Each structure stands twice: as C-alpha cells, then as structure tokens.
Amino acid sequence: MDTPSLSHLSKIEYDHVYEPAEDTFLLIDALEEDLALLQNIKPTVCVEVGSGSGIVITAVAKALGRTSFYIAVDINQVACKVTQKTAQLNGTDVEVVAMDLMSGFHLDNKIDVLIFNPPYVVTPSEEILGNKMYGDLTRAWAGGERGREVMDQLFPKIPDILSRCGVFYLVVISENCPEDIKHLMNDLGFIMHVVKERKVRGEYLLVLKFTRK
Ligand SMILES: C[S@@+](CC[C@H](N)C(=O)[O-])C[C@H]1O[C@@H](n2cnc3c(N)ncnc32)[C@H](O)[C@@H]1O
C-alpha cells in the first residue's frame, strides 16, 4: 500500500492536526497485510473515523480503487480540511464529514470497512474535550480513563453500522485493556483478531480487527 504524500501540509496545518506517527504506520501496515481480504469483500462503503491528516483513508482509497465509496470523519475542522486536501492531491475521492464519531450518520449495516485510530492515551477525563494548551489537537490523543472513553462510545454502535461481512480495524495500546475490549465486542457479536502488534518507545501498540461471529 503506497503511503500518500503529505508534502502539501503547511506548518500551521501540522500544528493543528495529528502528525502521522508509529500508530498510523502500524495501521497502514495492518491494512496492507489484509489487502487481499479487503479486495475479496468488495467493499461498497469504507469509513475512517478520526482521519487526522487523511493519510490512512487515502492509502486505502488508492489501494482499493474507485469501486468503493470513501468517507472520512473527524471532530477537528482543520483535520477535515487537511484530509480533503490529502485525498485530492493524491488522486482519490473521499467525502469528509466534520462530526463526533458516527453521530450524524444513518448508515444502518452499510459500512463494509470501518477504521479507527482513536485517541487512546490515558489522561484526565476532562482532556477528551480538549485542553487550553493544545486546544482541539488534544483530542487526537486524550483518551481519558484507561484511554477508553472515546472508543467506548463507538463500540455499541458497531453492530448497527457494520455490514454482514464488514470488518472493523481499531488501534489500541496495552493500557486500553485489549482483553476487556475482546469480551465487550464478543458480547456485541464480534470476534477479535490481532493483526499487528509492536512495542514502540514505551508504548505497546496493537491493531485489532473485528468480524461478526
Ligand atoms: C490518533 S489520531 C489519528 C489520526 C489518523 N487517523 C492517523 O492514524 O494518523 C485520532 C483522531 O481522532 C479524532 N477524534 C478524536 N475524537 C473524535 C470524535 N469524537 N469524533 C471524531 N473524531 C475524533 C482526532 O481529531 C484525531 O484526528
């Protein structure tokens, strides 16, 4: 999977948007490893929640081509603009929506590929809404208690938005308690697979994949 170019980003945009890091690249590696599976699904709708710079959804759109409809969602308005630019300048079509998780969508069982690299860092709960020093950028990493407060809001919605053969990719760290997520998602009707894991500078990152039982 080609990593899209971000050379168009200005310093100001970089200051307001999550700069791709090890978690981003591990997620792209995981999606690349699963490319044959994704092609096999023949996805009609692919959605990335929390697209940031747009590098992930653009890489997916480049790899899977124009047979699918691509949607990126982010709560940060600058991230939405940057995602749009990244997609366009890399020759892909991505519909970008500024919104809180999947709150404004009525995509009942329509999403074939759902991707989320969430804010997963353990922080005080109030930081999940941003802080004075970094503003909206805080929302890129602040995950509140156990780093789970944002992703936990999405989990109960997965059964209603993912299609029958749909797959959900999620980045987590060990502090997010992946075994607990496994049980929670199992109760919602999903099996968890670990696609990639890597220790990076004191963080243990995992890319999880969920499919229906
Ligand atoms: C860790 S960054 C990931 C960015 C990009 N996907 C990547 O892998 O480089 C998390 C992203 O989620 C966005 N985000 C945080 N809370 C959100 C929410 N409630 N709804 C939508 N996006 C959210 C942040 O603005 C940020 O862009």
PDB file of C-alpha atoms and ligand atoms in Angstrom:
ATOM      1  CA  MET A   1       0.000   0.000   0.000  1.00  0.00           C
ATOM      2  CA  ASP A   2       1.594   3.303  -1.040  1.00  0.00           C
ATOM      3  CA  THR A   3       1.931   5.878   1.722  1.00  0.00           C
ATOM      4  CA  PRO A   4       0.298   9.067   0.384  1.00  0.00           C
ATOM      5  CA  SER A   5       2.377  12.222   0.218  1.00  0.00           C
ATOM      6  CA  LEU A   6       1.693  14.915   2.832  1.00  0.00           C
ATOM      7  CA  SER A   7       4.151  17.441   1.384  1.00  0.00           C
ATOM      8  CA  HIS A   8       1.263  19.872   0.814  1.00  0.00           C
ATOM      9  CA  LEU A   9       0.735  20.398   4.557  1.00  0.00           C
ATOM     10  CA  SER A  10       1.706  23.812   5.896  1.00  0.00           C
ATOM     11  CA  LYS A  11       3.328  24.345   9.304  1.00  0.00           C
ATOM     12  CA  ILE A  12       0.028  25.744  10.620  1.00  0.00           C
ATOM     13  CA  GLU A  13      -1.853  22.648   9.497  1.00  0.00           C
ATOM     14  CA  TYR A  14       0.760  20.376  11.082  1.00  0.00           C
ATOM     15  CA  ASP A  15       0.338  22.328  14.325  1.00  0.00           C
ATOM     16  CA  HIS A  16      -3.403  21.577  14.399  1.00  0.00           C
ATOM     17  CA  VAL A  17      -3.597  18.047  13.061  1.00  0.00           C
ATOM     18  CA  TYR A  18      -2.252  14.738  14.354  1.00  0.00           C
ATOM     19  CA  GLU A  19       1.046  14.155  12.612  1.00  0.00           C
ATOM     20  CA  PRO A  20       1.292  10.555  11.354  1.00  0.00           C
ATOM     21  CA  ALA A  21       3.324   8.502  13.805  1.00  0.00           C
ATOM     22  CA  GLU A  22       4.147   4.863  14.577  1.00  0.00           C
ATOM     23  CA  ASP A  23       0.485   4.046  15.309  1.00  0.00           C
ATOM     24  CA  THR A  24      -0.553   5.460  11.923  1.00  0.00           C
ATOM     25  CA  PHE A  25       2.085   3.437  10.071  1.00  0.00           C
ATOM     26  CA  LEU A  26       1.314   0.241  12.000  1.00  0.00           C
ATOM     27  CA  LEU A  27      -2.336   0.668  10.979  1.00  0.00           C
ATOM     28  CA  ILE A  28      -1.378   1.157   7.322  1.00  0.00           C
ATOM     29  CA  ASP A  29       0.849  -1.954   7.542  1.00  0.00           C
ATOM     30  CA  ALA A  30      -2.051  -3.952   9.008  1.00  0.00           C
ATOM     31  CA  LEU A  31      -4.418  -2.815   6.261  1.00  0.00           C
ATOM     32  CA  GLU A  32      -1.803  -3.675   3.663  1.00  0.00           C
ATOM     33  CA  GLU A  33      -1.414  -7.141   5.158  1.00  0.00           C
ATOM     34  CA  ASP A  34      -5.194  -7.570   4.868  1.00  0.00           C
ATOM     35  CA  LEU A  35      -5.445  -6.080   1.383  1.00  0.00           C
ATOM     36  CA  ALA A  36      -6.393  -9.360  -0.309  1.00  0.00           C
ATOM     37  CA  LEU A  37      -9.147  -9.885   2.282  1.00  0.00           C
ATOM     38  CA  LEU A  38     -10.406  -6.339   1.769  1.00  0.00           C
ATOM     39  CA  GLN A  39     -10.429  -6.797  -2.013  1.00  0.00           C
ATOM     40  CA  ASN A  40     -12.340 -10.024  -1.510  1.00  0.00           C
ATOM     41  CA  ILE A  41     -15.076  -8.271   0.468  1.00  0.00           C
ATOM     42  CA  LYS A  42     -15.531  -5.893  -2.490  1.00  0.00           C
ATOM     43  CA  PRO A  43     -16.415  -3.057  -0.114  1.00  0.00           C
ATOM     44  CA  THR A  44     -19.067  -0.577  -1.191  1.00  0.00           C
ATOM     45  CA  VAL A  45     -18.550   1.786   1.753  1.00  0.00           C
ATOM     46  CA  CYS A  46     -15.278   2.362   3.666  1.00  0.00           C
ATOM     47  CA  VAL A  47     -15.250   4.782   6.602  1.00  0.00           C
ATOM     48  CA  GLU A  48     -12.386   6.119   8.678  1.00  0.00           C
ATOM     49  CA  VAL A  49     -13.321   7.752  11.980  1.00  0.00           C
ATOM     50  CA  GLY A  50     -10.725  10.275  13.195  1.00  0.00           C
ATOM     51  CA  SER A  51      -8.928  10.694   9.876  1.00  0.00           C
ATOM     52  CA  GLY A  52      -6.454  13.368  11.070  1.00  0.00           C
ATOM     53  CA  SER A  53      -4.088  14.101   8.161  1.00  0.00           C
ATOM     54  CA  GLY A  54      -6.094  11.748   5.913  1.00  0.00           C
ATOM     55  CA  ILE A  55      -3.116   9.523   5.217  1.00  0.00           C
ATOM     56  CA  VAL A  56      -4.873   6.264   6.169  1.00  0.00           C
ATOM     57  CA  ILE A  57      -8.161   6.632   4.259  1.00  0.00           C
ATOM     58  CA  THR A  58      -6.238   7.969   1.245  1.00  0.00           C
ATOM     59  CA  ALA A  59      -3.905   4.944   1.300  1.00  0.00           C
ATOM     60  CA  VAL A  60      -6.942   2.648   1.438  1.00  0.00           C
ATOM     61  CA  ALA A  61      -8.716   4.531  -1.366  1.00  0.00           C
ATOM     62  CA  LYS A  62      -5.605   4.321  -3.547  1.00  0.00           C
ATOM     63  CA  ALA A  63      -5.203   0.606  -2.890  1.00  0.00           C
ATOM     64  CA  LEU A  64      -8.851  -0.431  -3.337  1.00  0.00           C
ATOM     65  CA  GLY A  65      -9.696   1.962  -6.150  1.00  0.00           C
ATOM     66  CA  ARG A  66     -12.884   3.642  -7.287  1.00  0.00           C
ATOM     67  CA  THR A  67     -15.228   0.693  -6.805  1.00  0.00           C
ATOM     68  CA  SER A  68     -15.872   1.809  -3.240  1.00  0.00           C
ATOM     69  CA  PHE A  69     -17.251   4.993  -1.644  1.00  0.00           C
ATOM     70  CA  TYR A  70     -14.867   6.504   0.942  1.00  0.00           C
ATOM     71  CA  ILE A  71     -15.919   8.613   3.913  1.00  0.00           C
ATOM     72  CA  ALA A  72     -13.657  10.285   6.497  1.00  0.00           C
ATOM     73  CA  VAL A  73     -14.927  11.695   9.776  1.00  0.00           C
ATOM     74  CA  ASP A  74     -13.115  13.932  12.253  1.00  0.00           C
ATOM     75  CA  ILE A  75     -14.224  16.179  15.085  1.00  0.00           C
ATOM     76  CA  ASN A  76     -11.389  18.604  14.301  1.00  0.00           C
ATOM     77  CA  GLN A  77     -12.331  21.002  11.471  1.00  0.00           C
ATOM     78  CA  VAL A  78      -8.703  21.513  10.424  1.00  0.00           C
ATOM     79  CA  ALA A  79      -8.243  17.739  10.184  1.00  0.00           C
ATOM     80  CA  CYS A  80     -11.285  17.606   7.885  1.00  0.00           C
ATOM     81  CA  LYS A  81      -9.796  20.239   5.554  1.00  0.00           C
ATOM     82  CA  VAL A  82      -6.417  18.537   5.556  1.00  0.00           C
ATOM     83  CA  THR A  83      -7.960  15.117   4.892  1.00  0.00           C
ATOM     84  CA  GLN A  84      -9.807  16.561   1.898  1.00  0.00           C
ATOM     85  CA  LYS A  85      -6.582  18.050   0.553  1.00  0.00           C
ATOM     86  CA  THR A  86      -4.588  14.843   1.102  1.00  0.00           C
ATOM     87  CA  ALA A  87      -7.209  12.796  -0.718  1.00  0.00           C
ATOM     88  CA  GLN A  88      -7.480  15.203  -3.654  1.00  0.00           C
ATOM     89  CA  LEU A  89      -3.772  15.757  -4.127  1.00  0.00           C
ATOM     90  CA  ASN A  90      -3.213  12.011  -4.126  1.00  0.00           C
ATOM     91  CA  GLY A  91      -5.872  11.482  -6.781  1.00  0.00           C
ATOM     92  CA  THR A  92      -8.581   9.905  -4.636  1.00  0.00           C
ATOM     93  CA  ASP A  93     -12.188  10.795  -3.863  1.00  0.00           C
ATOM     94  CA  VAL A  94     -13.015  10.942  -0.158  1.00  0.00           C
ATOM     95  CA  GLU A  95     -16.154  12.501   1.296  1.00  0.00           C
ATOM     96  CA  VAL A  96     -15.173  14.299   4.513  1.00  0.00           C
ATOM     97  CA  VAL A  97     -17.578  14.999   7.365  1.00  0.00           C
ATOM     98  CA  ALA A  98     -16.881  17.051  10.500  1.00  0.00           C
ATOM     99  CA  MET A  99     -18.695  15.195  13.226  1.00  0.00           C
ATOM    100  CA  ASP A 100     -18.491  13.456  16.586  1.00  0.00           C
ATOM    101  CA  LEU A 101     -17.818   9.764  15.905  1.00  0.00           C
ATOM    102  CA  MET A 102     -20.756   8.431  13.834  1.00  0.00           C
ATOM    103  CA  SER A 103     -23.391  10.643  15.463  1.00  0.00           C
ATOM    104  CA  GLY A 104     -24.849  12.147  12.269  1.00  0.00           C
ATOM    105  CA  PHE A 105     -24.894   9.039  10.086  1.00  0.00           C
ATOM    106  CA  HIS A 106     -27.726   6.673   9.377  1.00  0.00           C
ATOM    107  CA  LEU A 107     -25.696   4.006   7.656  1.00  0.00           C
ATOM    108  CA  ASP A 108     -27.546   1.002   9.029  1.00  0.00           C
ATOM    109  CA  ASN A 109     -25.406  -2.059   8.324  1.00  0.00           C
ATOM    110  CA  LYS A 110     -23.925  -0.343   5.268  1.00  0.00           C
ATOM    111  CA  ILE A 111     -20.249   0.001   6.254  1.00  0.00           C
ATOM    112  CA  ASP A 112     -18.004  -2.743   4.905  1.00  0.00           C
ATOM    113  CA  VAL A 113     -14.707  -1.397   6.236  1.00  0.00           C
ATOM    114  CA  LEU A 114     -14.544   0.753   9.372  1.00  0.00           C
ATOM    115  CA  ILE A 115     -11.192   2.104  10.586  1.00  0.00           C
ATOM    116  CA  PHE A 116     -10.428   3.937  13.832  1.00  0.00           C
ATOM    117  CA  ASN A 117      -7.090   5.021  15.262  1.00  0.00           C
ATOM    118  CA  PRO A 118      -8.660   6.655  18.308  1.00  0.00           C
ATOM    119  CA  PRO A 119      -7.337   8.943  21.000  1.00  0.00           C
ATOM    120  CA  TYR A 120      -6.035   6.127  23.229  1.00  0.00           C
ATOM    121  CA  VAL A 121      -3.669   7.768  25.727  1.00  0.00           C
ATOM    122  CA  VAL A 122      -4.637   7.555  29.408  1.00  0.00           C
ATOM    123  CA  THR A 123      -5.377  11.152  30.510  1.00  0.00           C
ATOM    124  CA  PRO A 124      -7.653  13.015  32.918  1.00  0.00           C
ATOM    125  CA  SER A 125     -11.231  12.598  31.664  1.00  0.00           C
ATOM    126  CA  GLU A 126     -11.769  16.328  31.015  1.00  0.00           C
ATOM    127  CA  GLU A 127      -8.991  16.344  28.373  1.00  0.00           C
ATOM    128  CA  ILE A 128     -11.048  14.291  25.916  1.00  0.00           C
ATOM    129  CA  LEU A 129     -12.806  17.584  25.118  1.00  0.00           C
ATOM    130  CA  GLY A 130      -9.511  19.436  24.507  1.00  0.00           C
ATOM    131  CA  ASN A 131      -7.314  21.488  26.823  1.00  0.00           C
ATOM    132  CA  LYS A 132      -6.137  25.099  26.992  1.00  0.00           C
ATOM    133  CA  MET A 133      -2.592  24.432  25.849  1.00  0.00           C
ATOM    134  CA  TYR A 134      -3.238  22.357  22.701  1.00  0.00           C
ATOM    135  CA  GLY A 135      -6.929  23.057  22.023  1.00  0.00           C
ATOM    136  CA  ASP A 136      -8.581  20.611  19.635  1.00  0.00           C
ATOM    137  CA  LEU A 137      -5.286  18.832  18.978  1.00  0.00           C
ATOM    138  CA  THR A 138      -5.538  17.333  22.488  1.00  0.00           C
ATOM    139  CA  ARG A 139      -8.489  15.321  21.172  1.00  0.00           C
ATOM    140  CA  ALA A 140      -6.079  13.472  18.879  1.00  0.00           C
ATOM    141  CA  TRP A 141      -4.568  11.573  21.801  1.00  0.00           C
ATOM    142  CA  ALA A 142      -6.549  12.189  25.018  1.00  0.00           C
ATOM    143  CA  GLY A 143      -8.489   9.030  25.792  1.00  0.00           C
ATOM    144  CA  GLY A 144      -9.490   9.706  29.406  1.00  0.00           C
ATOM    145  CA  GLU A 145      -9.750   6.835  31.869  1.00  0.00           C
ATOM    146  CA  ARG A 146      -7.855   3.731  30.642  1.00  0.00           C
ATOM    147  CA  GLY A 147      -7.614   5.674  27.344  1.00  0.00           C
ATOM    148  CA  ARG A 148     -11.014   4.183  26.554  1.00  0.00           C
ATOM    149  CA  GLU A 149     -13.531   6.992  26.931  1.00  0.00           C
ATOM    150  CA  VAL A 150     -13.803   7.891  23.240  1.00  0.00           C
ATOM    151  CA  MET A 151     -13.555   4.422  21.679  1.00  0.00           C
ATOM    152  CA  ASP A 152     -16.035   3.041  24.244  1.00  0.00           C
ATOM    153  CA  GLN A 153     -18.661   5.404  22.804  1.00  0.00           C
ATOM    154  CA  LEU A 154     -18.292   3.817  19.364  1.00  0.00           C
ATOM    155  CA  PHE A 155     -18.356   0.104  20.316  1.00  0.00           C
ATOM    156  CA  PRO A 156     -22.139  -0.200  20.990  1.00  0.00           C
ATOM    157  CA  LYS A 157     -22.859   1.322  17.557  1.00  0.00           C
ATOM    158  CA  ILE A 158     -20.774  -1.220  15.612  1.00  0.00           C
ATOM    159  CA  PRO A 159     -23.486  -3.932  15.340  1.00  0.00           C
ATOM    160  CA  ASP A 160     -25.861  -1.397  13.747  1.00  0.00           C
ATOM    161  CA  ILE A 161     -23.474   0.221  11.279  1.00  0.00           C
ATOM    162  CA  LEU A 162     -21.238  -2.622  10.068  1.00  0.00           C
ATOM    163  CA  SER A 163     -22.471  -4.737   7.150  1.00  0.00           C
ATOM    164  CA  ARG A 164     -22.844  -8.510   7.435  1.00  0.00           C
ATOM    165  CA  CYS A 165     -19.335  -9.180   6.068  1.00  0.00           C
ATOM    166  CA  GLY A 166     -17.936  -5.896   7.422  1.00  0.00           C
ATOM    167  CA  VAL A 167     -14.612  -5.526   9.224  1.00  0.00           C
ATOM    168  CA  PHE A 168     -13.660  -3.040  11.910  1.00  0.00           C
ATOM    169  CA  TYR A 169      -9.985  -2.099  12.470  1.00  0.00           C
ATOM    170  CA  LEU A 170      -9.004  -0.450  15.736  1.00  0.00           C
ATOM    171  CA  VAL A 171      -5.656   0.756  17.090  1.00  0.00           C
ATOM    172  CA  VAL A 172      -5.123   0.317  20.839  1.00  0.00           C
ATOM    173  CA  ILE A 173      -2.328   0.228  23.401  1.00  0.00           C
ATOM    174  CA  SER A 174      -1.968  -2.290  26.209  1.00  0.00           C
ATOM    175  CA  GLU A 175      -3.293   0.258  28.782  1.00  0.00           C
ATOM    176  CA  ASN A 176      -6.644   0.162  26.932  1.00  0.00           C
ATOM    177  CA  CYS A 177      -7.041  -3.478  28.128  1.00  0.00           C
ATOM    178  CA  PRO A 178      -7.480  -5.289  24.776  1.00  0.00           C
ATOM    179  CA  GLU A 179      -8.723  -8.449  26.538  1.00  0.00           C
ATOM    180  CA  ASP A 180     -11.571  -6.449  28.047  1.00  0.00           C
ATOM    181  CA  ILE A 181     -12.381  -4.988  24.596  1.00  0.00           C
ATOM    182  CA  LYS A 182     -12.394  -8.560  23.251  1.00  0.00           C
ATOM    183  CA  HIS A 183     -15.054  -9.604  25.784  1.00  0.00           C
ATOM    184  CA  LEU A 184     -17.103  -6.458  25.278  1.00  0.00           C
ATOM    185  CA  MET A 185     -17.108  -6.909  21.483  1.00  0.00           C
ATOM    186  CA  ASN A 186     -17.779 -10.639  21.880  1.00  0.00           C
ATOM    187  CA  ASP A 187     -20.969  -9.736  23.766  1.00  0.00           C
ATOM    188  CA  LEU A 188     -21.878  -7.490  20.823  1.00  0.00           C
ATOM    189  CA  GLY A 189     -21.424 -10.424  18.410  1.00  0.00           C
ATOM    190  CA  PHE A 190     -17.853  -9.952  17.168  1.00  0.00           C
ATOM    191  CA  ILE A 191     -14.639 -11.973  17.144  1.00  0.00           C
ATOM    192  CA  MET A 192     -11.375 -10.139  17.757  1.00  0.00           C
ATOM    193  CA  HIS A 193      -8.159 -10.839  15.841  1.00  0.00           C
ATOM    194  CA  VAL A 194      -4.784  -9.184  16.432  1.00  0.00           C
ATOM    195  CA  VAL A 195      -3.468  -8.144  13.011  1.00  0.00           C
ATOM    196  CA  LYS A 196      -0.272  -6.386  14.114  1.00  0.00           C
ATOM    197  CA  GLU A 197       1.474  -5.538  17.362  1.00  0.00           C
ATOM    198  CA  ARG A 198       4.656  -3.630  18.068  1.00  0.00           C
ATOM    199  CA  LYS A 199       6.480  -2.091  21.020  1.00  0.00           C
ATOM    200  CA  VAL A 200       7.414   1.477  20.205  1.00  0.00           C
ATOM    201  CA  ARG A 201       9.173   3.759  22.662  1.00  0.00           C
ATOM    202  CA  GLY A 202       7.468   2.506  25.811  1.00  0.00           C
ATOM    203  CA  GLU A 203       4.079   2.017  24.120  1.00  0.00           C
ATOM    204  CA  TYR A 204       2.735  -1.424  23.188  1.00  0.00           C
ATOM    205  CA  LEU A 205       0.595  -0.870  20.089  1.00  0.00           C
ATOM    206  CA  LEU A 206      -1.880  -3.358  18.626  1.00  0.00           C
ATOM    207  CA  VAL A 207      -4.073  -3.231  15.537  1.00  0.00           C
ATOM    208  CA  LEU A 208      -7.220  -5.222  16.265  1.00  0.00           C
ATOM    209  CA  LYS A 209      -9.716  -6.465  13.735  1.00  0.00           C
ATOM    210  CA  PHE A 210     -13.329  -7.395  14.490  1.00  0.00           C
ATOM    211  CA  THR A 211     -15.568  -9.542  12.324  1.00  0.00           C
ATOM    212  CA  ARG A 212     -19.037 -10.912  13.030  1.00  0.00           C
ATOM    213  CA  LYS A 213     -19.276 -14.364  14.649  1.00  0.00           C
TER     214      LYS A 213
HETATM  215  C1  LIG B   1      -4.679   9.302  16.984  1.00  0.00           C
HETATM  216  S1  LIG B   1      -5.384  10.473  15.861  1.00  0.00           S
HETATM  217  C2  LIG B   1      -5.384   9.504  14.367  1.00  0.00           C
HETATM  218  C3  LIG B   1      -5.255  10.324  13.109  1.00  0.00           C
HETATM  219  C4  LIG B   1      -5.044   9.497  11.827  1.00  0.00           C
HETATM  220  N1  LIG B   1      -6.128   8.587  11.605  1.00  0.00           N
HETATM  221  C5  LIG B   1      -3.750   8.729  11.923  1.00  0.00           C
HETATM  222  O1  LIG B   1      -3.803   7.488  12.079  1.00  0.00           O
HETATM  223  O2  LIG B   1      -2.692   9.360  11.836  1.00  0.00           O
HETATM  224  C6  LIG B   1      -7.111  10.485  16.361  1.00  0.00           C
HETATM  225  C7  LIG B   1      -8.014  11.356  15.512  1.00  0.00           C
HETATM  226  O3  LIG B   1      -9.366  11.205  16.003  1.00  0.00           O
HETATM  227  C8  LIG B   1     -10.009  12.469  16.012  1.00  0.00           C
HETATM  228  N2  LIG B   1     -11.091  12.404  17.016  1.00  0.00           N
HETATM  229  C9  LIG B   1     -10.990  12.447  18.366  1.00  0.00           C
HETATM  230  N3  LIG B   1     -12.202  12.354  18.940  1.00  0.00           N
HETATM  231  C10 LIG B   1     -13.095  12.249  17.932  1.00  0.00           C
HETATM  232  C11 LIG B   1     -14.522  12.141  17.886  1.00  0.00           C
HETATM  233  N4  LIG B   1     -15.257  12.114  19.000  1.00  0.00           N
HETATM  234  N5  LIG B   1     -15.123  12.059  16.668  1.00  0.00           N
HETATM  235  C12 LIG B   1     -14.382  12.103  15.524  1.00  0.00           C
HETATM  236  N6  LIG B   1     -13.025  12.224  15.516  1.00  0.00           N
HETATM  237  C13 LIG B   1     -12.390  12.283  16.695  1.00  0.00           C
HETATM  238  C14 LIG B   1      -8.903  13.448  16.350  1.00  0.00           C
HETATM  239  O4  LIG B   1      -9.243  14.775  15.981  1.00  0.00           O
HETATM  240  C15 LIG B   1      -7.721  12.857  15.557  1.00  0.00           C
HETATM  241  O5  LIG B   1      -7.660  13.392  14.267  1.00  0.00           O
END
